[in-house]
């Protein structure tokens, strides 16, 4: 009897054991009920490509618009930088008229009337080459952010220097809500209307402007700035190449460029910036008169010059810690900084002064500069940067007993890697 019961139990358990091996698994798919999200278009938000604009007033700094070129021995950033006041009006989606004045600043001893007399007045008819197509495709609004080809005419406010006429190929961008940047290559004739012939007196030069912009646009939401300035990326080092100043012509050949490498010290706010500047100039310019020639502050000269400098700048991005605590970056190379400027500067120049018995000056100097430094640097997107700094330096000339004090200012826009 007991054996019979056991047999019956085994018969009942065998099917249940088989059932464990025959369990089936089914899969089902449900549609997503979340609405699709549009990620931040950093390009649109930074350069305001979707914001309609027909009127724009500009206040800023321009470089290489000067009526007078200075010798490299006297040329500081302030001598190649002017106050830019401008207005641009869009009369068709792809065409605008841009009017501007560029007021130079020489030094504190120069009377303002001399700066005013050398103000460059500039008028341009601009064609934004791909603006119409971008508007039709919905990639841009009718505004001033685009690549352009322009016909221009400019002249100093006095006729001591020749007017210029020519063509420009450039790009202009609105920057956030109240900024603009403009970089162009100009093919220009120094005495217009072919005074010396159709192929004479042409030169090729670079021109740049950056500053504040005001107009008829609605203020836009620019989104998180760290997406633009790479605040959150942990950068340990970067190479930097400055956009060159270039003038190629019969009466002036000038090339000025710079490259640098900046290395961060661990995860601290400290870094070391190594920079090399190289300048070459061959042509007519103005040079500060020697002390033994009375009555002239600057004189016209035919100069051949070379200049090179190597600087080492320990820097401290002093807001880095606060930015990290607030979750607003501080890991890269964007922000205000202070530090020490140390530099070795080599200069060699030969000058032929025409207004004083054809005097010849041969100058060769080696000098060491050192002093406190204050600046501001921004990384823009992946491969752009802006670096502005000024330092007050003690200058020791190694081939003599002369020493000096003075400010050194650098405004650099370029590519970073």
GROMACS .gro file of N, CA, C and O in nm, residues 196-265:
model
  280
  196UNK      N    1   4.792  10.660  -5.950
  196UNK     CA    2   4.923  10.618  -5.999
  196UNK      C    3   4.912  10.502  -6.098
  196UNK      O    4   5.011  10.439  -6.133
  197UNK      N    5   4.790  10.472  -6.143
  197UNK     CA    6   4.772  10.360  -6.235
  197UNK      C    7   4.685  10.252  -6.173
  197UNK      O    8   4.669  10.245  -6.051
  198UNK      N    9   4.631  10.169  -6.257
  198UNK     CA   10   4.532  10.072  -6.211
  198UNK      C   11   4.594   9.961  -6.126
  198UNK      O   12   4.526   9.898  -6.045
  199UNK      N   13   4.724   9.935  -6.141
  199UNK     CA   14   4.786   9.825  -6.067
  199UNK      C   15   4.882   9.875  -5.960
  199UNK      O   16   4.949   9.794  -5.896
  200UNK      N   17   4.889  10.005  -5.937
  200UNK     CA   18   4.986  10.060  -5.843
  200UNK      C   19   4.924  10.091  -5.708
  200UNK      O   20   4.804  10.122  -5.697
  201UNK      N   21   5.010  10.085  -5.604
  201UNK     CA   22   4.976  10.130  -5.469
  201UNK      C   23   4.865  10.048  -5.403
  201UNK      O   24   4.786  10.100  -5.327
  202UNK      N   25   4.859   9.919  -5.433
  202UNK     CA   26   4.767   9.829  -5.367
  202UNK      C   27   4.837   9.760  -5.251
  202UNK      O   28   4.957   9.736  -5.255
  203UNK      N   29   4.763   9.727  -5.148
  203UNK     CA   30   4.817   9.643  -5.041
  203UNK      C   31   4.707   9.556  -4.984
  203UNK      O   32   4.588   9.581  -5.004
  204UNK      N   33   4.751   9.452  -4.914
  204UNK     CA   34   4.661   9.356  -4.850
  204UNK      C   35   4.684   9.364  -4.701
  204UNK      O   36   4.798   9.359  -4.656
  205UNK      N   37   4.578   9.378  -4.622
  205UNK     CA   38   4.595   9.392  -4.478
  205UNK      C   39   4.479   9.328  -4.404
  205UNK      O   40   4.369   9.311  -4.459
  206UNK      N   41   4.504   9.293  -4.278
  206UNK     CA   42   4.401   9.240  -4.190
  206UNK      C   43   4.345   9.354  -4.104
  206UNK      O   44   4.417   9.447  -4.069
  207UNK      N   45   4.218   9.343  -4.069
  207UNK     CA   46   4.152   9.443  -3.985
  207UNK      C   47   4.059   9.371  -3.889
  207UNK      O   48   3.997   9.270  -3.924
  208UNK      N   49   4.046   9.423  -3.768
  208UNK     CA   50   3.964   9.356  -3.666
  208UNK      C   51   3.897   9.459  -3.577
  208UNK      O   52   3.953   9.566  -3.550
  209UNK      N   53   3.776   9.426  -3.532
  209UNK     CA   54   3.701   9.509  -3.438
  209UNK      C   55   3.627   9.419  -3.340
  209UNK      O   56   3.578   9.312  -3.378
  210UNK      N   57   3.614   9.465  -3.215
  210UNK     CA   58   3.540   9.391  -3.115
  210UNK      C   59   3.487   9.490  -3.013
  210UNK      O   60   3.550   9.593  -2.987
  211UNK      N   61   3.367   9.464  -2.957
  211UNK     CA   62   3.314   9.558  -2.860
  211UNK      C   63   3.168   9.532  -2.828
  211UNK      O   64   3.118   9.420  -2.842
  212UNK      N   65   3.099   9.639  -2.787
  212UNK     CA   66   2.959   9.633  -2.747
  212UNK      C   67   2.869   9.672  -2.864
  212UNK      O   68   2.906   9.756  -2.946
  213UNK      N   69   2.751   9.611  -2.869
  213UNK     CA   70   2.655   9.638  -2.975
  213UNK      C   71   2.518   9.666  -2.913
  213UNK      O   72   2.478   9.601  -2.816
  214UNK      N   73   2.447   9.763  -2.971
  214UNK     CA   74   2.313   9.800  -2.925
  214UNK      C   75   2.225   9.816  -3.049
  214UNK      O   76   2.269   9.867  -3.152
  215UNK      N   77   2.100   9.769  -3.039
  215UNK     CA   78   2.013   9.779  -3.155
  215UNK      C   79   1.869   9.746  -3.125
  215UNK      O   80   1.823   9.758  -3.011
  216UNK      N   81   1.798   9.700  -3.229
  216UNK     CA   82   1.653   9.683  -3.221
  216UNK      C   83   1.614   9.537  -3.197
  216UNK      O   84   1.504   9.496  -3.232
  217UNK      N   85   1.701   9.456  -3.139
  217UNK     CA   86   1.671   9.316  -3.117
  217UNK      C   87   1.613   9.292  -2.977
  217UNK      O   88   1.637   9.368  -2.884
  218UNK      N   89   1.539   9.185  -2.965
  218UNK     CA   90   1.487   9.143  -2.836
  218UNK      C   91   1.595   9.064  -2.762
  218UNK      O   92   1.664   8.981  -2.822
  219UNK      N   93   1.607   9.088  -2.635
  219UNK     CA   94   1.706   9.016  -2.555
  219UNK      C   95   1.671   8.869  -2.554
  219UNK      O   96   1.558   8.830  -2.528
  220UNK      N   97   1.771   8.785  -2.584
  220UNK     CA   98   1.748   8.641  -2.596
  220UNK      C   99   1.805   8.567  -2.477
  220UNK      O  100   1.898   8.614  -2.411
  221UNK      N  101   1.747   8.450  -2.450
  221UNK     CA  102   1.800   8.362  -2.346
  221UNK      C  103   1.921   8.291  -2.401
  221UNK      O  104   1.913   8.212  -2.495
  222UNK      N  105   2.038   8.319  -2.345
  222UNK     CA  106   2.163   8.268  -2.401
  222UNK      C  107   2.201   8.131  -2.345
  222UNK      O  108   2.297   8.070  -2.392
  223UNK      N  109   2.128   8.082  -2.246
  223UNK     CA  110   2.158   7.950  -2.192
  223UNK      C  111   2.284   7.950  -2.107
  223UNK      O  112   2.345   8.053  -2.080
  224UNK      N  113   2.327   7.833  -2.064
  224UNK     CA  114   2.445   7.823  -1.977
  224UNK      C  115   2.572   7.866  -2.051
  224UNK      O  116   2.607   7.810  -2.154
  225UNK      N  117   2.641   7.966  -1.996
  225UNK     CA  118   2.761   8.016  -2.060
  225UNK      C  119   2.875   7.916  -2.057
  225UNK      O  120   2.967   7.923  -2.139
  226UNK      N  121   2.872   7.824  -1.963
  226UNK     CA  122   2.979   7.725  -1.957
  226UNK      C  123   2.979   7.635  -2.080
  226UNK      O  124   3.082   7.576  -2.114
  227UNK      N  125   2.864   7.623  -2.149
  227UNK     CA  126   2.863   7.547  -2.273
  227UNK      C  127   2.942   7.618  -2.382
  227UNK      O  128   2.983   7.557  -2.480
  228UNK      N  129   2.961   7.748  -2.364
  228UNK     CA  130   3.032   7.828  -2.463
  228UNK      C  131   3.180   7.842  -2.426
  228UNK      O  132   3.269   7.824  -2.509
  229UNK      N  133   3.206   7.875  -2.301
  229UNK     CA  134   3.341   7.909  -2.258
  229UNK      C  135   3.419   7.790  -2.201
  229UNK      O  136   3.526   7.809  -2.144
  230UNK      N  137   3.368   7.668  -2.216
  230UNK     CA  138   3.436   7.547  -2.170
  230UNK      C  139   3.474   7.555  -2.022
  230UNK      O  140   3.582   7.514  -1.982
  231UNK      N  141   3.383   7.611  -1.942
  231UNK     CA  142   3.412   7.626  -1.798
  231UNK      C  143   3.426   7.491  -1.730
  231UNK      O  144   3.506   7.475  -1.637
  232UNK      N  145   3.345   7.393  -1.771
  232UNK     CA  146   3.338   7.267  -1.699
  232UNK      C  147   3.440   7.164  -1.745
  232UNK      O  148   3.453   7.059  -1.683
  233UNK      N  149   3.508   7.191  -1.854
  233UNK     CA  150   3.605   7.094  -1.904
  233UNK      C  151   3.735   7.105  -1.827
  233UNK      O  152   3.787   7.215  -1.804
  234UNK      N  153   3.789   6.993  -1.790
  234UNK     CA  154   3.913   6.990  -1.712
  234UNK      C  155   4.032   6.996  -1.808
  234UNK      O  156   4.080   6.893  -1.857
  235UNK      N  157   4.075   7.117  -1.838
  235UNK     CA  158   4.187   7.138  -1.930
  235UNK      C  159   4.316   7.150  -1.850
  235UNK      O  160   4.324   7.227  -1.755
  236UNK      N  161   4.415   7.077  -1.891
  236UNK     CA  162   4.544   7.082  -1.823
  236UNK      C  163   4.648   7.163  -1.899
  236UNK      O  164   4.749   7.205  -1.842
  237UNK      N  165   4.625   7.187  -2.027
  237UNK     CA  166   4.719   7.264  -2.107
  237UNK      C  167   4.655   7.305  -2.239
  237UNK      O  168   4.559   7.241  -2.284
  238UNK      N  169   4.705   7.410  -2.302
  238UNK     CA  170   4.651   7.455  -2.429
  238UNK      C  171   4.759   7.529  -2.509
  238UNK      O  172   4.838   7.604  -2.454
  239UNK      N  173   4.759   7.505  -2.641
  239UNK     CA  174   4.840   7.581  -2.734
  239UNK      C  175   4.756   7.693  -2.792
  239UNK      O  176   4.638   7.673  -2.822
  240UNK      N  177   4.816   7.810  -2.812
  240UNK     CA  178   4.742   7.927  -2.861
  240UNK      C  179   4.820   7.992  -2.976
  240UNK      O  180   4.940   8.013  -2.966
  241UNK      N  181   4.747   8.024  -3.083
  241UNK     CA  182   4.806   8.091  -3.199
  241UNK      C  183   4.726   8.218  -3.226
  241UNK      O  184   4.604   8.213  -3.248
  242UNK      N  185   4.793   8.329  -3.223
  242UNK     CA  186   4.727   8.458  -3.246
  242UNK      C  187   4.698   8.478  -3.395
  242UNK      O  188   4.779   8.443  -3.481
  243UNK      N  189   4.578   8.532  -3.426
  243UNK     CA  190   4.549   8.571  -3.563
  243UNK      C  191   4.648   8.681  -3.603
  243UNK      O  192   4.662   8.781  -3.533
  244UNK      N  193   4.718   8.667  -3.714
  244UNK     CA  194   4.829   8.757  -3.744
  244UNK      C  195   4.782   8.894  -3.791
  244UNK      O  196   4.675   8.908  -3.853
  245UNK      N  197   4.862   8.996  -3.762
  245UNK     CA  198   4.848   9.126  -3.827
  245UNK      C  199   4.931   9.120  -3.954
  245UNK      O  200   5.050   9.088  -3.951
  246UNK      N  201   4.869   9.151  -4.066
  246UNK     CA  202   4.935   9.132  -4.195
  246UNK      C  203   4.911   9.253  -4.284
  246UNK      O  204   4.797   9.296  -4.303
  247UNK      N  205   5.019   9.312  -4.335
  247UNK     CA  206   5.011   9.416  -4.437
  247UNK      C  207   5.114   9.385  -4.544
  247UNK      O  208   5.234   9.375  -4.514
  248UNK      N  209   5.068   9.368  -4.665
  248UNK     CA  210   5.156   9.339  -4.778
  248UNK      C  211   5.131   9.441  -4.887
  248UNK      O  212   5.023   9.445  -4.946
  249UNK      N  213   5.229   9.528  -4.912
  249UNK     CA  214   5.214   9.630  -5.014
  249UNK      C  215   5.348   9.683  -5.059
  249UNK      O  216   5.454   9.643  -5.010
  250UNK      N  217   5.343   9.775  -5.153
  250UNK     CA  218   5.466   9.831  -5.208
  250UNK      C  219   5.539   9.917  -5.106
  250UNK      O  220   5.662   9.916  -5.100
  251UNK      N  221   5.463   9.990  -5.024
  251UNK     CA  222   5.525  10.084  -4.930
  251UNK      C  223   5.529  10.032  -4.786
  251UNK      O  224   5.578  10.101  -4.698
  252UNK      N  225   5.473   9.914  -4.763
  252UNK     CA  226   5.479   9.857  -4.629
  252UNK      C  227   5.459   9.706  -4.635
  252UNK      O  228   5.364   9.658  -4.697
  253UNK      N  229   5.550   9.635  -4.574
  253UNK     CA  230   5.535   9.491  -4.551
  253UNK      C  231   5.549   9.470  -4.401
  253UNK      O  232   5.654   9.500  -4.343
  254UNK      N  233   5.443   9.423  -4.337
  254UNK     CA  234   5.445   9.405  -4.192
  254UNK      C  235   5.375   9.274  -4.157
  254UNK      O  236   5.263   9.249  -4.202
  255UNK      N  237   5.441   9.194  -4.077
  255UNK     CA  238   5.384   9.068  -4.031
  255UNK      C  239   5.408   9.060  -3.880
  255UNK      O  240   5.523   9.072  -3.834
  256UNK      N  241   5.303   9.040  -3.804
  256UNK     CA  242   5.314   9.029  -3.660
  256UNK      C  243   5.229   8.909  -3.615
  256UNK      O  244   5.111   8.899  -3.648
  257UNK      N  245   5.292   8.819  -3.542
  257UNK     CA  246   5.219   8.701  -3.496
  257UNK      C  247   5.274   8.658  -3.361
  257UNK      O  248   5.374   8.711  -3.312
  258UNK      N  249   5.208   8.562  -3.301
  258UNK     CA  250   5.251   8.512  -3.170
  258UNK      C  251   5.193   8.372  -3.149
  258UNK      O  252   5.088   8.338  -3.205
  259UNK      N  253   5.263   8.291  -3.072
  259UNK     CA  254   5.208   8.164  -3.029
  259UNK      C  255   5.249   8.140  -2.883
  259UNK      O  256   5.349   8.196  -2.835
  260UNK      N  257   5.168   8.062  -2.813
  260UNK     CA  258   5.189   8.044  -2.669
  260UNK      C  259   5.146   7.905  -2.627
  260UNK      O  260   5.069   7.837  -2.697
  261UNK      N  261   5.197   7.864  -2.513
  261UNK     CA  262   5.154   7.740  -2.449
  261UNK      C  263   5.129   7.770  -2.302
  261UNK      O  264   5.214   7.827  -2.234
  262UNK      N  265   5.010   7.731  -2.255
  262UNK     CA  266   4.974   7.755  -2.115
  262UNK      C  267   4.951   7.621  -2.047
  262UNK      O  268   4.876   7.536  -2.096
  263UNK      N  269   5.016   7.602  -1.932
  263UNK     CA  270   5.009   7.476  -1.858
  263UNK      C  271   4.953   7.501  -1.720
  263UNK      O  272   5.003   7.586  -1.645
  264UNK      N  273   4.850   7.426  -1.684
  264UNK     CA  274   4.792   7.436  -1.550
  264UNK      C  275   4.873   7.353  -1.452
  264UNK      O  276   4.923   7.244  -1.485
  265UNK      N  277   4.886   7.403  -1.330
  265UNK     CA  278   4.959   7.334  -1.224
  265UNK      C  279   4.859   7.249  -1.146
  265UNK      O  280   4.784   7.299  -1.062
   0.00000   0.00000   0.00000
